[in-house]
Amino acid sequence: GGISTYRAGLSDLNVIEKEDEAFLFDEKKTSPNVGIGFYLYSDKYYVGFSAPKLFETTVDKESSSTNELKRHYFIIGGYVWQLNSKWLFKPSLLTKVVAGAPVSNDITMQFLYNERVWLGAMYRIGDAAGLFIDFKINRQLTLGYGYDFSLNELSGVNNGTHEIMLSYDFDGFI
């Protein structure tokens, strides 16, 4: 569960027509949120499903289908192959579904070397591609870097996204 807060500072914008009613007041909305999901895994495979936002709400006072925060569904699955004593190969598929938008699929190919270094690539069908690397510093701490770039019409104005990840695994800590 949680709370979503939305604010658009429309009155702060410099507009040509100062009396345009659409820009006179800020839009604010706070709404509750509840999500569900499951994750089933073993040493060789994993599957999961989630709906992180079950309550569909509008972001302004006027009810309009273009202003709704729609319910999203995520389905994930993957498998792990032991290539040899040092290398694992883990392909996966993430499917994202939301009403009014095309289905989105992310295909990821990951290789794990010596249980310490992840190397991988992802492809979001018709949209983006990326590369990443993760280093397992110790049993609980992992550091990673990722870069993805657009393959659609945004590629002319988007130079890509850099991501740095730091992960701590609490397994056995509690």
mmCIF file of C-alpha atoms in Angstrom:
data_model
loop_
_atom_site.group_PDB
_atom_site.id
_atom_site.type_symbol
_atom_site.label_atom_id
_atom_site.label_comp_id
_atom_site.label_asym_id
_atom_site.label_seq_id
_atom_site.Cartn_x
_atom_site.Cartn_y
_atom_site.Cartn_z
ATOM 1 C CA GLY A 1 0.000 0.000 0.000
ATOM 2 C CA GLY A 2 0.951 3.617 -0.302
ATOM 3 C CA ILE A 3 -0.028 7.133 -1.315
ATOM 4 C CA SER A 4 0.447 8.812 -4.700
ATOM 5 C CA THR A 5 0.848 12.587 -4.849
ATOM 6 C CA TYR A 6 0.552 14.580 -8.056
ATOM 7 C CA ARG A 7 1.196 18.316 -8.478
ATOM 8 C CA ALA A 8 1.405 20.375 -11.659
ATOM 9 C CA GLY A 9 2.498 23.991 -11.087
ATOM 10 C CA LEU A 10 0.515 25.361 -14.035
ATOM 11 C CA SER A 11 0.284 28.882 -12.574
ATOM 12 C CA ASP A 12 4.112 29.081 -12.582
ATOM 13 C CA LEU A 13 4.324 28.671 -16.366
ATOM 14 C CA ASN A 14 4.995 31.578 -18.724
ATOM 15 C CA VAL A 15 2.083 31.471 -21.154
ATOM 16 C CA ILE A 16 1.152 33.727 -24.061
ATOM 17 C CA GLU A 17 -2.491 34.156 -23.017
ATOM 18 C CA LYS A 18 -2.285 35.030 -19.301
ATOM 19 C CA GLU A 19 -6.070 34.680 -18.803
ATOM 20 C CA ASP A 20 -6.228 31.116 -20.157
ATOM 21 C CA GLU A 21 -8.234 29.281 -17.471
ATOM 22 C CA ALA A 22 -6.293 26.058 -18.013
ATOM 23 C CA PHE A 23 -3.165 27.709 -16.554
ATOM 24 C CA LEU A 24 -4.597 29.866 -13.739
ATOM 25 C CA PHE A 25 -4.558 27.228 -10.996
ATOM 26 C CA ASP A 26 -2.215 24.437 -9.973
ATOM 27 C CA GLU A 27 -3.417 20.857 -10.138
ATOM 28 C CA LYS A 28 -2.981 18.798 -6.967
ATOM 29 C CA LYS A 29 -4.141 15.300 -6.151
ATOM 30 C CA THR A 30 -3.344 12.788 -3.406
ATOM 31 C CA SER A 31 -4.776 9.299 -3.644
ATOM 32 C CA PRO A 32 -4.330 5.940 -1.879
ATOM 33 C CA ASN A 33 -2.717 3.009 -3.610
ATOM 34 C CA VAL A 34 -2.744 -0.767 -3.068
ATOM 35 C CA GLY A 35 -0.901 -3.355 -5.125
ATOM 36 C CA ILE A 36 -0.687 -7.143 -5.323
ATOM 37 C CA GLY A 37 1.736 -9.627 -6.777
ATOM 38 C CA PHE A 38 3.475 -12.964 -6.496
ATOM 39 C CA TYR A 39 6.926 -14.286 -7.276
ATOM 40 C CA LEU A 40 7.672 -18.006 -7.630
ATOM 41 C CA TYR A 41 11.285 -19.085 -8.045
ATOM 42 C CA SER A 42 13.758 -21.937 -7.796
ATOM 43 C CA ASP A 43 17.467 -22.287 -8.617
ATOM 44 C CA LYS A 44 16.589 -22.712 -12.324
ATOM 45 C CA TYR A 45 13.582 -20.492 -13.087
ATOM 46 C CA TYR A 46 11.340 -17.698 -11.875
ATOM 47 C CA VAL A 47 7.897 -16.345 -12.770
ATOM 48 C CA GLY A 48 5.984 -13.435 -11.358
ATOM 49 C CA PHE A 49 2.961 -11.219 -11.723
ATOM 50 C CA SER A 50 2.144 -7.847 -10.194
ATOM 51 C CA ALA A 51 -0.436 -5.092 -10.321
ATOM 52 C CA PRO A 52 1.224 -2.328 -8.291
ATOM 53 C CA LYS A 53 -1.628 0.189 -8.596
ATOM 54 C CA LEU A 54 -5.073 -1.329 -8.162
ATOM 55 C CA PHE A 55 -6.958 1.958 -7.646
ATOM 56 C CA GLU A 56 -7.434 3.892 -10.866
ATOM 57 C CA THR A 57 -7.745 7.601 -10.099
ATOM 58 C CA THR A 58 -7.851 10.852 -12.032
ATOM 59 C CA VAL A 59 -5.161 13.498 -11.600
ATOM 60 C CA ASP A 60 -7.497 16.501 -11.713
ATOM 61 C CA LYS A 61 -11.016 17.437 -10.648
ATOM 62 C CA GLU A 62 -12.598 16.844 -14.029
ATOM 63 C CA SER A 63 -13.076 13.143 -14.762
ATOM 64 C CA SER A 64 -11.510 12.378 -18.109
ATOM 65 C CA SER A 65 -10.110 9.129 -19.453
ATOM 66 C CA THR A 66 -6.962 11.003 -20.585
ATOM 67 C CA ASN A 67 -6.266 12.096 -16.977
ATOM 68 C CA GLU A 68 -6.622 8.693 -15.323
ATOM 69 C CA LEU A 69 -3.782 6.849 -13.625
ATOM 70 C CA LYS A 70 -4.422 3.446 -15.184
ATOM 71 C CA ARG A 71 -3.847 0.047 -13.628
ATOM 72 C CA HIS A 72 -0.642 -1.614 -14.880
ATOM 73 C CA TYR A 73 0.073 -5.333 -15.032
ATOM 74 C CA PHE A 74 3.568 -6.851 -15.099
ATOM 75 C CA ILE A 75 4.420 -10.452 -15.950
ATOM 76 C CA ILE A 76 7.996 -11.731 -15.708
ATOM 77 C CA GLY A 77 9.713 -15.033 -16.316
ATOM 78 C CA GLY A 78 13.221 -16.328 -16.744
ATOM 79 C CA TYR A 79 15.392 -19.422 -16.731
ATOM 80 C CA VAL A 80 19.005 -20.118 -15.690
ATOM 81 C CA TRP A 81 21.299 -22.385 -17.721
ATOM 82 C CA GLN A 82 24.634 -23.625 -16.347
ATOM 83 C CA LEU A 83 26.997 -23.202 -19.339
ATOM 84 C CA ASN A 84 30.086 -24.520 -17.501
ATOM 85 C CA SER A 85 31.637 -24.329 -14.028
ATOM 86 C CA LYS A 86 32.180 -20.529 -14.270
ATOM 87 C CA TRP A 87 29.330 -19.224 -16.470
ATOM 88 C CA LEU A 88 25.535 -19.038 -16.077
ATOM 89 C CA PHE A 89 23.166 -17.748 -18.770
ATOM 90 C CA LYS A 90 19.860 -16.174 -17.721
ATOM 91 C CA PRO A 91 17.401 -14.962 -20.397
ATOM 92 C CA SER A 92 14.192 -13.312 -19.218
ATOM 93 C CA LEU A 93 11.042 -11.634 -20.515
ATOM 94 C CA LEU A 94 9.109 -8.814 -18.840
ATOM 95 C CA THR A 95 5.685 -7.938 -20.278
ATOM 96 C CA LYS A 96 3.904 -4.723 -19.291
ATOM 97 C CA VAL A 97 0.195 -4.210 -19.994
ATOM 98 C CA VAL A 98 -1.911 -1.074 -19.452
ATOM 99 C CA ALA A 99 -5.270 -0.152 -21.001
ATOM 100 C CA GLY A 100 -4.988 2.288 -23.892
ATOM 101 C CA ALA A 101 -1.299 1.608 -24.608
ATOM 102 C CA PRO A 102 0.510 -1.035 -26.664
ATOM 103 C CA VAL A 103 1.837 -4.065 -24.811
ATOM 104 C CA SER A 104 5.516 -3.590 -23.970
ATOM 105 C CA ASN A 105 8.030 -6.455 -23.856
ATOM 106 C CA ASP A 106 11.582 -6.333 -22.475
ATOM 107 C CA ILE A 107 13.919 -9.167 -23.451
ATOM 108 C CA THR A 108 17.021 -9.451 -21.271
ATOM 109 C CA MET A 109 20.057 -11.676 -21.705
ATOM 110 C CA GLN A 110 22.351 -11.942 -18.675
ATOM 111 C CA PHE A 111 25.592 -13.817 -18.102
ATOM 112 C CA LEU A 112 26.987 -14.448 -14.623
ATOM 113 C CA TYR A 113 30.708 -15.113 -14.324
ATOM 114 C CA ASN A 114 32.095 -16.897 -11.265
ATOM 115 C CA GLU A 115 29.038 -15.863 -9.193
ATOM 116 C CA ARG A 116 30.450 -12.299 -8.976
ATOM 117 C CA VAL A 117 30.055 -10.406 -12.256
ATOM 118 C CA TRP A 118 26.832 -9.929 -14.249
ATOM 119 C CA LEU A 119 27.076 -8.821 -17.884
ATOM 120 C CA GLY A 120 23.930 -8.245 -19.873
ATOM 121 C CA ALA A 121 21.890 -6.576 -22.551
ATOM 122 C CA MET A 122 18.222 -5.685 -22.865
ATOM 123 C CA TYR A 123 15.918 -4.906 -25.755
ATOM 124 C CA ARG A 124 12.494 -3.261 -25.383
ATOM 125 C CA ILE A 125 10.759 -4.250 -28.612
ATOM 126 C CA GLY A 126 10.508 -1.241 -30.939
ATOM 127 C CA ASP A 127 11.588 1.199 -28.238
ATOM 128 C CA ALA A 128 14.999 0.900 -26.559
ATOM 129 C CA ALA A 129 18.132 -1.166 -25.973
ATOM 130 C CA GLY A 130 20.705 -1.199 -23.209
ATOM 131 C CA LEU A 131 23.772 -2.754 -21.610
ATOM 132 C CA PHE A 132 24.637 -3.331 -17.949
ATOM 133 C CA ILE A 133 27.288 -4.726 -15.641
ATOM 134 C CA ASP A 134 27.026 -5.638 -11.939
ATOM 135 C CA PHE A 135 29.820 -6.538 -9.499
ATOM 136 C CA LYS A 136 29.098 -8.546 -6.377
ATOM 137 C CA ILE A 137 31.444 -6.890 -3.879
ATOM 138 C CA ASN A 138 30.647 -9.358 -1.087
ATOM 139 C CA ARG A 139 27.816 -11.704 -0.111
ATOM 140 C CA GLN A 140 25.376 -8.849 0.527
ATOM 141 C CA LEU A 141 26.619 -5.820 -1.452
ATOM 142 C CA THR A 142 26.352 -5.356 -5.251
ATOM 143 C CA LEU A 143 27.328 -2.352 -7.387
ATOM 144 C CA GLY A 144 26.054 -1.936 -10.927
ATOM 145 C CA TYR A 145 25.997 0.361 -13.948
ATOM 146 C CA GLY A 146 23.538 0.440 -16.831
ATOM 147 C CA TYR A 147 23.062 2.471 -19.990
ATOM 148 C CA ASP A 148 20.029 2.430 -22.244
ATOM 149 C CA PHE A 149 19.157 4.404 -25.356
ATOM 150 C CA SER A 150 16.065 5.037 -27.464
ATOM 151 C CA LEU A 151 15.499 3.299 -30.775
ATOM 152 C CA ASN A 152 12.330 5.224 -31.636
ATOM 153 C CA GLU A 153 11.600 8.833 -32.629
ATOM 154 C CA LEU A 154 12.960 10.047 -29.269
ATOM 155 C CA SER A 155 16.492 9.051 -30.284
ATOM 156 C CA GLY A 156 16.990 12.478 -31.884
ATOM 157 C CA VAL A 157 16.465 14.284 -28.566
ATOM 158 C CA ASN A 158 17.442 11.620 -26.028
ATOM 159 C CA ASN A 159 21.110 10.695 -25.629
ATOM 160 C CA GLY A 160 20.303 7.772 -23.361
ATOM 161 C CA THR A 161 20.066 7.105 -19.644
ATOM 162 C CA HIS A 162 22.879 6.218 -17.251
ATOM 163 C CA GLU A 163 21.988 4.319 -14.089
ATOM 164 C CA ILE A 164 24.080 3.446 -11.058
ATOM 165 C CA MET A 165 22.766 0.773 -8.703
ATOM 166 C CA LEU A 166 23.817 -0.121 -5.186
ATOM 167 C CA SER A 167 22.069 -3.154 -3.694
ATOM 168 C CA TYR A 168 22.223 -4.578 -0.189
ATOM 169 C CA ASP A 169 20.791 -8.077 0.443
ATOM 170 C CA PHE A 170 19.350 -8.449 3.943
ATOM 171 C CA ASP A 171 19.075 -12.256 3.584
ATOM 172 C CA GLY A 172 20.260 -13.775 6.849
ATOM 173 C CA PHE A 173 20.466 -10.346 8.467
ATOM 174 C CA ILE A 174 17.124 -10.473 10.284
#
